Structure formats: structure tokens, C-alpha cells
Amino acid sequence: MTTAKVFQSGNSQAVRLPREMRLDVSEVEITRHGDLLILRPIRREATLASAFDALARIGDDFLPEGRQQGEAQEQEAF
């Protein structure tokens, strides 16, 4: 288990994250569930390049049997 220090920073409370938990963003979304606090990075740079980067990170084990899809349905034209 990794721990972090909690301290006062002006009128706010802050948490010093250990090196292995550092985030590469300037803002996080905070959600509380009872005693549990969840930090989610907010990434605002939604670009085509970032979409291609996300696709490149998909592992080879994604859909190993291929996509299971039924036959196309015939529909009436408008």
C-alpha cells in the first residue's frame, strides 16, 4: 500500500502524491463515496492525435476472436 502526506496549504487541505502516483495533468475530478476519495485526471486536449494515441495503446488481446456481429438487416429506404 502506498501512503501520502496530508497538509494545509493556505485555507485548503492538500495531499502530496508520491512519485509513482504523479499525474500528468493540472486538474483532477474528485468524487467521494463514504470514506473513499477518487481522483480522476481531467484531460482537455481531446484531439485527433490523442485519439490515435489511445487506439495505439489497445492491446493485442482486444477482441481476439474478432467482432461477433449478426447479419445486416435490410431496411426500407426513405
PDB file of N, CA, C and O in Angstrom:
ATOM      1  N   MET A   1       0.851  -1.176   0.000  1.00  0.00           N
ATOM      2  CA  MET A   1       0.000   0.000   0.000  1.00  0.00           C
ATOM      3  C   MET A   1       0.894   1.235   0.000  1.00  0.00           C
ATOM      4  O   MET A   1       1.864   1.303   0.728  1.00  0.00           O
ATOM      5  N   THR A   2       0.556   2.195  -0.827  1.00  0.00           N
ATOM      6  CA  THR A   2       1.274   3.457  -0.887  1.00  0.00           C
ATOM      7  C   THR A   2       0.524   4.483  -0.060  1.00  0.00           C
ATOM      8  O   THR A   2      -0.706   4.528  -0.087  1.00  0.00           O
ATOM      9  N   THR A   3       1.244   5.309   0.691  1.00  0.00           N
ATOM     10  CA  THR A   3       0.613   6.348   1.503  1.00  0.00           C
ATOM     11  C   THR A   3       1.083   7.720   1.033  1.00  0.00           C
ATOM     12  O   THR A   3       2.071   7.845   0.318  1.00  0.00           O
ATOM     13  N   ALA A   4       0.332   8.761   1.434  1.00  0.00           N
ATOM     14  CA  ALA A   4       0.667  10.137   1.067  1.00  0.00           C
ATOM     15  C   ALA A   4       0.444  11.032   2.278  1.00  0.00           C
ATOM     16  O   ALA A   4      -0.344  10.711   3.167  1.00  0.00           O
ATOM     17  N   LYS A   5       1.142  12.154   2.310  1.00  0.00           N
ATOM     18  CA  LYS A   5       1.008  13.120   3.399  1.00  0.00           C
ATOM     19  C   LYS A   5      -0.114  14.106   3.100  1.00  0.00           C
ATOM     20  O   LYS A   5      -0.292  14.551   1.968  1.00  0.00           O
ATOM     21  N   VAL A   6      -0.891  14.445   4.132  1.00  0.00           N
ATOM     22  CA  VAL A   6      -1.946  15.446   4.048  1.00  0.00           C
ATOM     23  C   VAL A   6      -1.457  16.671   4.814  1.00  0.00           C
ATOM     24  O   VAL A   6      -0.914  16.546   5.902  1.00  0.00           O
ATOM     25  N   PHE A   7      -1.622  17.884   4.236  1.00  0.00           N
ATOM     26  CA  PHE A   7      -1.142  19.095   4.900  1.00  0.00           C
ATOM     27  C   PHE A   7      -2.015  20.280   4.525  1.00  0.00           C
ATOM     28  O   PHE A   7      -2.819  20.208   3.597  1.00  0.00           O
ATOM     29  N   GLN A   8      -1.879  21.377   5.259  1.00  0.00           N
ATOM     30  CA  GLN A   8      -2.596  22.613   4.980  1.00  0.00           C
ATOM     31  C   GLN A   8      -1.798  23.439   3.987  1.00  0.00           C
ATOM     32  O   GLN A   8      -0.583  23.558   4.095  1.00  0.00           O
ATOM     33  N   SER A   9      -2.490  24.010   2.998  1.00  0.00           N
ATOM     34  CA  SER A   9      -1.893  24.919   2.035  1.00  0.00           C
ATOM     35  C   SER A   9      -2.808  26.131   1.973  1.00  0.00           C
ATOM     36  O   SER A   9      -3.825  26.107   1.279  1.00  0.00           O
ATOM     37  N   GLY A  10      -2.485  27.168   2.738  1.00  0.00           N
ATOM     38  CA  GLY A  10      -3.379  28.316   2.871  1.00  0.00           C
ATOM     39  C   GLY A  10      -4.638  27.880   3.586  1.00  0.00           C
ATOM     40  O   GLY A  10      -4.578  27.278   4.645  1.00  0.00           O
ATOM     41  N   ASN A  11      -5.803  28.152   2.978  1.00  0.00           N
ATOM     42  CA  ASN A  11      -7.083  27.736   3.565  1.00  0.00           C
ATOM     43  C   ASN A  11      -7.558  26.390   3.041  1.00  0.00           C
ATOM     44  O   ASN A  11      -8.667  25.963   3.328  1.00  0.00           O
ATOM     45  N   SER A  12      -6.731  25.712   2.254  1.00  0.00           N
ATOM     46  CA  SER A  12      -7.111  24.433   1.654  1.00  0.00           C
ATOM     47  C   SER A  12      -6.299  23.293   2.260  1.00  0.00           C
ATOM     48  O   SER A  12      -5.226  23.497   2.807  1.00  0.00           O
ATOM     49  N   GLN A  13      -6.821  22.102   2.131  1.00  0.00           N
ATOM     50  CA  GLN A  13      -6.098  20.904   2.521  1.00  0.00           C
ATOM     51  C   GLN A  13      -5.521  20.297   1.250  1.00  0.00           C
ATOM     52  O   GLN A  13      -6.174  20.272   0.209  1.00  0.00           O
ATOM     53  N   ALA A  14      -4.304  19.812   1.325  1.00  0.00           N
ATOM     54  CA  ALA A  14      -3.632  19.262   0.150  1.00  0.00           C
ATOM     55  C   ALA A  14      -3.064  17.890   0.470  1.00  0.00           C
ATOM     56  O   ALA A  14      -2.850  17.541   1.630  1.00  0.00           O
ATOM     57  N   VAL A  15      -2.828  17.114  -0.583  1.00  0.00           N
ATOM     58  CA  VAL A  15      -2.219  15.789  -0.459  1.00  0.00           C
ATOM     59  C   VAL A  15      -0.983  15.773  -1.343  1.00  0.00           C
ATOM     60  O   VAL A  15      -1.039  16.128  -2.515  1.00  0.00           O
ATOM     61  N   ARG A  16       0.155  15.391  -0.789  1.00  0.00           N
ATOM     62  CA  ARG A  16       1.385  15.277  -1.563  1.00  0.00           C
ATOM     63  C   ARG A  16       1.473  13.862  -2.101  1.00  0.00           C
ATOM     64  O   ARG A  16       1.616  12.905  -1.360  1.00  0.00           O
ATOM     65  N   LEU A  17       1.365  13.731  -3.426  1.00  0.00           N
ATOM     66  CA  LEU A  17       1.389  12.408  -4.050  1.00  0.00           C
ATOM     67  C   LEU A  17       2.815  11.896  -4.169  1.00  0.00           C
ATOM     68  O   LEU A  17       3.714  12.647  -4.558  1.00  0.00           O
ATOM     69  N   PRO A  18       3.035  10.618  -3.874  1.00  0.00           N
ATOM     70  CA  PRO A  18       4.361  10.039  -4.073  1.00  0.00           C
ATOM     71  C   PRO A  18       4.713   9.998  -5.566  1.00  0.00           C
ATOM     72  O   PRO A  18       3.831  10.053  -6.431  1.00  0.00           O
ATOM     73  N   ARG A  19       5.982   9.912  -5.855  1.00  0.00           N
ATOM     74  CA  ARG A  19       6.476   9.956  -7.236  1.00  0.00           C
ATOM     75  C   ARG A  19       5.762   8.957  -8.136  1.00  0.00           C
ATOM     76  O   ARG A  19       5.383   9.267  -9.252  1.00  0.00           O
ATOM     77  N   GLU A  20       5.545   7.720  -7.664  1.00  0.00           N
ATOM     78  CA  GLU A  20       4.939   6.695  -8.514  1.00  0.00           C
ATOM     79  C   GLU A  20       3.448   6.938  -8.768  1.00  0.00           C
ATOM     80  O   GLU A  20       2.843   6.264  -9.591  1.00  0.00           O
ATOM     81  N   MET A  21       2.838   7.897  -8.076  1.00  0.00           N
ATOM     82  CA  MET A  21       1.416   8.208  -8.267  1.00  0.00           C
ATOM     83  C   MET A  21       1.204   9.550  -8.960  1.00  0.00           C
ATOM     84  O   MET A  21       0.074  10.007  -9.092  1.00  0.00           O
ATOM     85  N   ARG A  22       2.269  10.187  -9.430  1.00  0.00           N
ATOM     86  CA  ARG A  22       2.139  11.505 -10.056  1.00  0.00           C
ATOM     87  C   ARG A  22       1.254  11.451 -11.293  1.00  0.00           C
ATOM     88  O   ARG A  22       1.205  10.454 -12.001  1.00  0.00           O
ATOM     89  N   LEU A  23       0.564  12.555 -11.542  1.00  0.00           N
ATOM     90  CA  LEU A  23      -0.334  12.680 -12.682  1.00  0.00           C
ATOM     91  C   LEU A  23       0.254  13.668 -13.679  1.00  0.00           C
ATOM     92  O   LEU A  23       0.950  14.602 -13.295  1.00  0.00           O
ATOM     93  N   ASP A  24      -0.039  13.492 -14.944  1.00  0.00           N
ATOM     94  CA  ASP A  24       0.477  14.381 -15.981  1.00  0.00           C
ATOM     95  C   ASP A  24      -0.563  15.414 -16.412  1.00  0.00           C
ATOM     96  O   ASP A  24      -0.618  15.819 -17.564  1.00  0.00           O
ATOM     97  N   VAL A  25      -1.411  15.848 -15.471  1.00  0.00           N
ATOM     98  CA  VAL A  25      -2.444  16.844 -15.733  1.00  0.00           C
ATOM     99  C   VAL A  25      -2.379  17.929 -14.664  1.00  0.00           C
ATOM    100  O   VAL A  25      -1.744  17.757 -13.627  1.00  0.00           O
ATOM    101  N   SER A  26      -3.063  19.042 -14.919  1.00  0.00           N
ATOM    102  CA  SER A  26      -3.070  20.126 -13.932  1.00  0.00           C
ATOM    103  C   SER A  26      -4.350  20.144 -13.103  1.00  0.00           C
ATOM    104  O   SER A  26      -4.433  20.863 -12.111  1.00  0.00           O
ATOM    105  N   GLU A  27      -5.368  19.361 -13.497  1.00  0.00           N
ATOM    106  CA  GLU A  27      -6.621  19.292 -12.754  1.00  0.00           C
ATOM    107  C   GLU A  27      -7.097  17.856 -12.633  1.00  0.00           C
ATOM    108  O   GLU A  27      -6.845  17.039 -13.518  1.00  0.00           O
ATOM    109  N   VAL A  28      -7.790  17.572 -11.513  1.00  0.00           N
ATOM    110  CA  VAL A  28      -8.409  16.263 -11.315  1.00  0.00           C
ATOM    111  C   VAL A  28      -9.855  16.466 -10.894  1.00  0.00           C
ATOM    112  O   VAL A  28     -10.215  17.486 -10.320  1.00  0.00           O
ATOM    113  N   GLU A  29     -10.686  15.487 -11.198  1.00  0.00           N
ATOM    114  CA  GLU A  29     -12.066  15.447 -10.718  1.00  0.00           C
ATOM    115  C   GLU A  29     -12.046  14.638  -9.436  1.00  0.00           C
ATOM    116  O   GLU A  29     -11.415  13.585  -9.369  1.00  0.00           O
ATOM    117  N   ILE A  30     -12.728  15.114  -8.384  1.00  0.00           N
ATOM    118  CA  ILE A  30     -12.751  14.419  -7.098  1.00  0.00           C
ATOM    119  C   ILE A  30     -14.164  13.935  -6.827  1.00  0.00           C
ATOM    120  O   ILE A  30     -15.118  14.694  -6.926  1.00  0.00           O
ATOM    121  N   THR A  31     -14.298  12.659  -6.485  1.00  0.00           N
ATOM    122  CA  THR A  31     -15.574  12.059  -6.126  1.00  0.00           C
ATOM    123  C   THR A  31     -15.428  11.411  -4.756  1.00  0.00           C
ATOM    124  O   THR A  31     -14.407  10.795  -4.472  1.00  0.00           O
ATOM    125  N   ARG A  32     -16.435  11.560  -3.916  1.00  0.00           N
ATOM    126  CA  ARG A  32     -16.408  10.945  -2.588  1.00  0.00           C
ATOM    127  C   ARG A  32     -17.507   9.902  -2.493  1.00  0.00           C
ATOM    128  O   ARG A  32     -18.647  10.135  -2.865  1.00  0.00           O
ATOM    129  N   HIS A  33     -17.127   8.708  -2.017  1.00  0.00           N
ATOM    130  CA  HIS A  33     -18.064   7.613  -1.731  1.00  0.00           C
ATOM    131  C   HIS A  33     -17.759   7.166  -0.306  1.00  0.00           C
ATOM    132  O   HIS A  33     -16.858   6.356  -0.091  1.00  0.00           O
ATOM    133  N   GLY A  34     -18.497   7.714   0.673  1.00  0.00           N
ATOM    134  CA  GLY A  34     -18.204   7.409   2.080  1.00  0.00           C
ATOM    135  C   GLY A  34     -16.819   7.933   2.426  1.00  0.00           C
ATOM    136  O   GLY A  34     -16.514   9.107   2.250  1.00  0.00           O
ATOM    137  N   ASP A  35     -15.942   7.047   2.915  1.00  0.00           N
ATOM    138  CA  ASP A  35     -14.566   7.427   3.245  1.00  0.00           C
ATOM    139  C   ASP A  35     -13.634   7.380   2.040  1.00  0.00           C
ATOM    140  O   ASP A  35     -12.482   7.775   2.124  1.00  0.00           O
ATOM    141  N   LEU A  36     -14.129   6.904   0.913  1.00  0.00           N
ATOM    142  CA  LEU A  36     -13.306   6.727  -0.280  1.00  0.00           C
ATOM    143  C   LEU A  36     -13.295   7.999  -1.118  1.00  0.00           C
ATOM    144  O   LEU A  36     -14.345   8.550  -1.444  1.00  0.00           O
ATOM    145  N   LEU A  37     -12.106   8.492  -1.472  1.00  0.00           N
ATOM    146  CA  LEU A  37     -11.952   9.622  -2.384  1.00  0.00           C
ATOM    147  C   LEU A  37     -11.346   9.114  -3.676  1.00  0.00           C
ATOM    148  O   LEU A  37     -10.360   8.388  -3.662  1.00  0.00           O
ATOM    149  N   ILE A  38     -11.940   9.484  -4.800  1.00  0.00           N
ATOM    150  CA  ILE A  38     -11.448   9.047  -6.104  1.00  0.00           C
ATOM    151  C   ILE A  38     -10.991  10.272  -6.882  1.00  0.00           C
ATOM    152  O   ILE A  38     -11.747  11.233  -7.038  1.00  0.00           O
ATOM    153  N   LEU A  39      -9.754  10.245  -7.360  1.00  0.00           N
ATOM    154  CA  LEU A  39      -9.204  11.317  -8.187  1.00  0.00           C
ATOM    155  C   LEU A  39      -9.140  10.826  -9.621  1.00  0.00           C
ATOM    156  O   LEU A  39      -8.570   9.775  -9.891  1.00  0.00           O
ATOM    157  N   ARG A  40      -9.729  11.586 -10.547  1.00  0.00           N
ATOM    158  CA  ARG A  40      -9.677  11.239 -11.973  1.00  0.00           C
ATOM    159  C   ARG A  40      -9.022  12.385 -12.719  1.00  0.00           C
ATOM    160  O   ARG A  40      -9.462  13.529 -12.610  1.00  0.00           O
ATOM    161  N   PRO A  41      -7.995  12.093 -13.506  1.00  0.00           N
ATOM    162  CA  PRO A  41      -7.347  13.157 -14.283  1.00  0.00           C
ATOM    163  C   PRO A  41      -8.333  13.765 -15.280  1.00  0.00           C
ATOM    164  O   PRO A  41      -9.146  13.068 -15.876  1.00  0.00           O
ATOM    165  N   ILE A  42      -8.273  15.085 -15.428  1.00  0.00           N
ATOM    166  CA  ILE A  42      -9.063  15.787 -16.432  1.00  0.00           C
ATOM    167  C   ILE A  42      -8.119  16.119 -17.573  1.00  0.00           C
ATOM    168  O   ILE A  42      -7.170  16.877 -17.414  1.00  0.00           O
ATOM    169  N   ARG A  43      -8.379  15.524 -18.706  1.00  0.00           N
ATOM    170  CA  ARG A  43      -7.552  15.766 -19.892  1.00  0.00           C
ATOM    171  C   ARG A  43      -8.383  16.545 -20.893  1.00  0.00           C
ATOM    172  O   ARG A  43      -9.348  16.042 -21.432  1.00  0.00           O
ATOM    173  N   ARG A  44      -8.006  17.758 -21.137  1.00  0.00           N
ATOM    174  CA  ARG A  44      -8.783  18.638 -22.003  1.00  0.00           C
ATOM    175  C   ARG A  44      -8.334  18.603 -23.455  1.00  0.00           C
ATOM    176  O   ARG A  44      -9.018  19.089 -24.316  1.00  0.00           O
ATOM    177  N   GLU A  45      -7.168  18.040 -23.727  1.00  0.00           N
ATOM    178  CA  GLU A  45      -6.633  18.061 -25.084  1.00  0.00           C
ATOM    179  C   GLU A  45      -7.174  16.901 -25.916  1.00  0.00           C
ATOM    180  O   GLU A  45      -6.451  16.018 -26.318  1.00  0.00           O
ATOM    181  N   ALA A  46      -8.483  16.916 -26.166  1.00  0.00           N
ATOM    182  CA  ALA A  46      -9.109  15.876 -26.980  1.00  0.00           C
ATOM    183  C   ALA A  46      -8.897  16.229 -28.451  1.00  0.00           C
ATOM    184  O   ALA A  46      -9.649  17.002 -29.029  1.00  0.00           O
ATOM    185  N   THR A  47      -7.841  15.695 -29.018  1.00  0.00           N
ATOM    186  CA  THR A  47      -7.511  15.975 -30.414  1.00  0.00           C
ATOM    187  C   THR A  47      -7.514  14.674 -31.193  1.00  0.00           C
ATOM    188  O   THR A  47      -7.552  13.586 -30.622  1.00  0.00           O
ATOM    189  N   LEU A  48      -7.426  14.780 -32.483  1.00  0.00           N
ATOM    190  CA  LEU A  48      -7.344  13.595 -33.318  1.00  0.00           C
ATOM    191  C   LEU A  48      -6.074  12.810 -33.004  1.00  0.00           C
ATOM    192  O   LEU A  48      -6.090  11.578 -32.948  1.00  0.00           O
ATOM    193  N   ALA A  49      -4.989  13.512 -32.730  1.00  0.00           N
ATOM    194  CA  ALA A  49      -3.735  12.845 -32.379  1.00  0.00           C
ATOM    195  C   ALA A  49      -3.875  12.056 -31.081  1.00  0.00           C
ATOM    196  O   ALA A  49      -3.374  10.932 -30.970  1.00  0.00           O
ATOM    197  N   SER A  50      -4.582  12.617 -30.079  1.00  0.00           N
ATOM    198  CA  SER A  50      -4.761  11.887 -28.826  1.00  0.00           C
ATOM    199  C   SER A  50      -5.663  10.669 -29.022  1.00  0.00           C
ATOM    200  O   SER A  50      -5.497   9.648 -28.360  1.00  0.00           O
ATOM    201  N   ALA A  51      -6.616  10.753 -29.955  1.00  0.00           N
ATOM    202  CA  ALA A  51      -7.465   9.587 -30.257  1.00  0.00           C
ATOM    203  C   ALA A  51      -6.633   8.471 -30.884  1.00  0.00           C
ATOM    204  O   ALA A  51      -6.774   7.299 -30.518  1.00  0.00           O
ATOM    205  N   PHE A  52      -5.734   8.825 -31.810  1.00  0.00           N
ATOM    206  CA  PHE A  52      -4.867   7.813 -32.415  1.00  0.00           C
ATOM    207  C   PHE A  52      -3.915   7.220 -31.378  1.00  0.00           C
ATOM    208  O   PHE A  52      -3.628   6.019 -31.401  1.00  0.00           O
ATOM    209  N   ASP A  53      -3.434   8.042 -30.448  1.00  0.00           N
ATOM    210  CA  ASP A  53      -2.575   7.535 -29.371  1.00  0.00           C
ATOM    211  C   ASP A  53      -3.327   6.530 -28.511  1.00  0.00           C
ATOM    212  O   ASP A  53      -2.786   5.495 -28.119  1.00  0.00           O
ATOM    213  N   ALA A  54      -4.599   6.832 -28.202  1.00  0.00           N
ATOM    214  CA  ALA A  54      -5.415   5.910 -27.401  1.00  0.00           C
ATOM    215  C   ALA A  54      -5.632   4.597 -28.141  1.00  0.00           C
ATOM    216  O   ALA A  54      -5.569   3.516 -27.548  1.00  0.00           O
ATOM    217  N   LEU A  55      -5.881   4.668 -29.447  1.00  0.00           N
ATOM    218  CA  LEU A  55      -6.055   3.445 -30.234  1.00  0.00           C
ATOM    219  C   LEU A  55      -4.776   2.618 -30.273  1.00  0.00           C
ATOM    220  O   LEU A  55      -4.813   1.388 -30.236  1.00  0.00           O
ATOM    221  N   ALA A  56      -3.622   3.287 -30.315  1.00  0.00           N
ATOM    222  CA  ALA A  56      -2.346   2.581 -30.357  1.00  0.00           C
ATOM    223  C   ALA A  56      -2.073   1.839 -29.049  1.00  0.00           C
ATOM    224  O   ALA A  56      -1.335   0.852 -29.036  1.00  0.00           O
ATOM    225  N   ARG A  57      -2.687   2.295 -27.940  1.00  0.00           N
ATOM    226  CA  ARG A  57      -2.465   1.646 -26.639  1.00  0.00           C
ATOM    227  C   ARG A  57      -3.345   0.416 -26.426  1.00  0.00           C
ATOM    228  O   ARG A  57      -3.194  -0.292 -25.444  1.00  0.00           O
ATOM    229  N   ILE A  58      -4.272   0.137 -27.349  1.00  0.00           N
ATOM    230  CA  ILE A  58      -5.131  -1.044 -27.216  1.00  0.00           C
ATOM    231  C   ILE A  58      -4.280  -2.284 -27.434  1.00  0.00           C
ATOM    232  O   ILE A  58      -3.556  -2.395 -28.416  1.00  0.00           O
ATOM    233  N   GLY A  59      -4.366  -3.215 -26.510  1.00  0.00           N
ATOM    234  CA  GLY A  59      -3.539  -4.421 -26.567  1.00  0.00           C
ATOM    235  C   GLY A  59      -3.968  -5.398 -27.649  1.00  0.00           C
ATOM    236  O   GLY A  59      -5.076  -5.330 -28.200  1.00  0.00           O
ATOM    237  N   ASP A  60      -3.077  -6.341 -27.948  1.00  0.00           N
ATOM    238  CA  ASP A  60      -3.364  -7.366 -28.954  1.00  0.00           C
ATOM    239  C   ASP A  60      -4.454  -8.333 -28.509  1.00  0.00           C
ATOM    240  O   ASP A  60      -5.014  -9.052 -29.327  1.00  0.00           O
ATOM    241  N   ASP A  61      -4.746  -8.365 -27.212  1.00  0.00           N
ATOM    242  CA  ASP A  61      -5.760  -9.284 -26.700  1.00  0.00           C
ATOM    243  C   ASP A  61      -7.171  -8.704 -26.786  1.00  0.00           C
ATOM    244  O   ASP A  61      -8.129  -9.328 -26.353  1.00  0.00           O
ATOM    245  N   PHE A  62      -7.332  -7.528 -27.370  1.00  0.00           N
ATOM    246  CA  PHE A  62      -8.653  -6.923 -27.527  1.00  0.00           C
ATOM    247  C   PHE A  62      -9.389  -7.636 -28.651  1.00  0.00           C
ATOM    248  O   PHE A  62      -8.920  -7.689 -29.782  1.00  0.00           O
ATOM    249  N   LEU A  63     -10.540  -8.210 -28.352  1.00  0.00           N
ATOM    250  CA  LEU A  63     -11.357  -8.977 -29.296  1.00  0.00           C
ATOM    251  C   LEU A  63     -10.536 -10.018 -30.056  1.00  0.00           C
ATOM    252  O   LEU A  63     -10.435  -9.981 -31.282  1.00  0.00           O
ATOM    253  N   PRO A  64      -9.945 -10.990 -29.345  1.00  0.00           N
ATOM    254  CA  PRO A  64      -9.078 -11.966 -30.004  1.00  0.00           C
ATOM    255  C   PRO A  64      -9.814 -12.841 -31.016  1.00  0.00           C
ATOM    256  O   PRO A  64      -9.209 -13.313 -31.973  1.00  0.00           O
ATOM    257  N   GLU A  65     -11.115 -13.080 -30.848  1.00  0.00           N
ATOM    258  CA  GLU A  65     -11.877 -13.882 -31.808  1.00  0.00           C
ATOM    259  C   GLU A  65     -12.524 -13.022 -32.876  1.00  0.00           C
ATOM    260  O   GLU A  65     -13.346 -13.493 -33.655  1.00  0.00           O
ATOM    261  N   GLY A  66     -12.223 -11.759 -32.879  1.00  0.00           N
ATOM    262  CA  GLY A  66     -12.850 -10.859 -33.837  1.00  0.00           C
ATOM    263  C   GLY A  66     -14.190 -10.372 -33.330  1.00  0.00           C
ATOM    264  O   GLY A  66     -14.688 -10.797 -32.295  1.00  0.00           O
ATOM    265  N   ARG A  67     -14.798  -9.495 -34.073  1.00  0.00           N
ATOM    266  CA  ARG A  67     -16.080  -8.915 -33.687  1.00  0.00           C
ATOM    267  C   ARG A  67     -17.203  -9.864 -34.064  1.00  0.00           C
ATOM    268  O   ARG A  67     -17.323 -10.265 -35.224  1.00  0.00           O
ATOM    269  N   GLN A  68     -18.024 -10.238 -33.102  1.00  0.00           N
ATOM    270  CA  GLN A  68     -19.152 -11.139 -33.336  1.00  0.00           C
ATOM    271  C   GLN A  68     -20.386 -10.290 -33.630  1.00  0.00           C
ATOM    272  O   GLN A  68     -20.963  -9.700 -32.740  1.00  0.00           O
ATOM    273  N   GLN A  69     -20.755 -10.224 -34.898  1.00  0.00           N
ATOM    274  CA  GLN A  69     -21.865  -9.379 -35.289  1.00  0.00           C
ATOM    275  C   GLN A  69     -22.786 -10.161 -36.200  1.00  0.00           C
ATOM    276  O   GLN A  69     -22.333 -10.886 -37.082  1.00  0.00           O
ATOM    277  N   GLY A  70     -24.078 -10.005 -35.984  1.00  0.00           N
ATOM    278  CA  GLY A  70     -25.048 -10.678 -36.820  1.00  0.00           C
ATOM    279  C   GLY A  70     -25.080 -10.104 -38.226  1.00  0.00           C
ATOM    280  O   GLY A  70     -24.390  -9.150 -38.564  1.00  0.00           O
ATOM    281  N   GLU A  71     -25.908 -10.712 -39.048  1.00  0.00           N
ATOM    282  CA  GLU A  71     -26.064 -10.257 -40.428  1.00  0.00           C
ATOM    283  C   GLU A  71     -26.713  -8.881 -40.459  1.00  0.00           C
ATOM    284  O   GLU A  71     -27.517  -8.545 -39.596  1.00  0.00           O
ATOM    285  N   ALA A  72     -26.410  -8.107 -41.482  1.00  0.00           N
ATOM    286  CA  ALA A  72     -27.004  -6.776 -41.636  1.00  0.00           C
ATOM    287  C   ALA A  72     -28.505  -6.932 -41.906  1.00  0.00           C
ATOM    288  O   ALA A  72     -28.927  -7.819 -42.639  1.00  0.00           O
ATOM    289  N   GLN A  73     -29.288  -6.058 -41.310  1.00  0.00           N
ATOM    290  CA  GLN A  73     -30.719  -6.093 -41.513  1.00  0.00           C
ATOM    291  C   GLN A  73     -31.096  -5.254 -42.725  1.00  0.00           C
ATOM    292  O   GLN A  73     -30.526  -4.199 -42.956  1.00  0.00           O
ATOM    293  N   GLU A  74     -32.035  -5.746 -43.502  1.00  0.00           N
ATOM    294  CA  GLU A  74     -32.489  -4.983 -44.654  1.00  0.00           C
ATOM    295  C   GLU A  74     -33.566  -4.030 -44.176  1.00  0.00           C
ATOM    296  O   GLU A  74     -34.477  -4.411 -43.437  1.00  0.00           O
ATOM    297  N   GLN A  75     -33.419  -2.757 -44.557  1.00  0.00           N
ATOM    298  CA  GLN A  75     -34.380  -1.751 -44.121  1.00  0.00           C
ATOM    299  C   GLN A  75     -34.964  -1.033 -45.327  1.00  0.00           C
ATOM    300  O   GLN A  75     -34.330  -0.904 -46.373  1.00  0.00           O
ATOM    301  N   GLU A  76     -36.186  -0.556 -45.143  1.00  0.00           N
ATOM    302  CA  GLU A  76     -36.866   0.160 -46.207  1.00  0.00           C
ATOM    303  C   GLU A  76     -36.232   1.532 -46.379  1.00  0.00           C
ATOM    304  O   GLU A  76     -35.935   2.217 -45.400  1.00  0.00           O
ATOM    305  N   ALA A  77     -36.031   1.947 -47.626  1.00  0.00           N
ATOM    306  CA  ALA A  77     -35.457   3.266 -47.894  1.00  0.00           C
ATOM    307  C   ALA A  77     -36.494   4.339 -47.627  1.00  0.00           C
ATOM    308  O   ALA A  77     -37.703   4.098 -47.721  1.00  0.00           O
ATOM    309  N   PHE A  78     -36.052   5.523 -47.360  1.00  0.00           N
ATOM    310  CA  PHE A  78     -36.958   6.648 -47.096  1.00  0.00           C
ATOM    311  C   PHE A  78     -37.610   7.146 -48.330  1.00  0.00           C
ATOM    312  O   PHE A  78     -37.140   7.246 -49.367  1.00  0.00           O
TER     313      PHE A  78
END
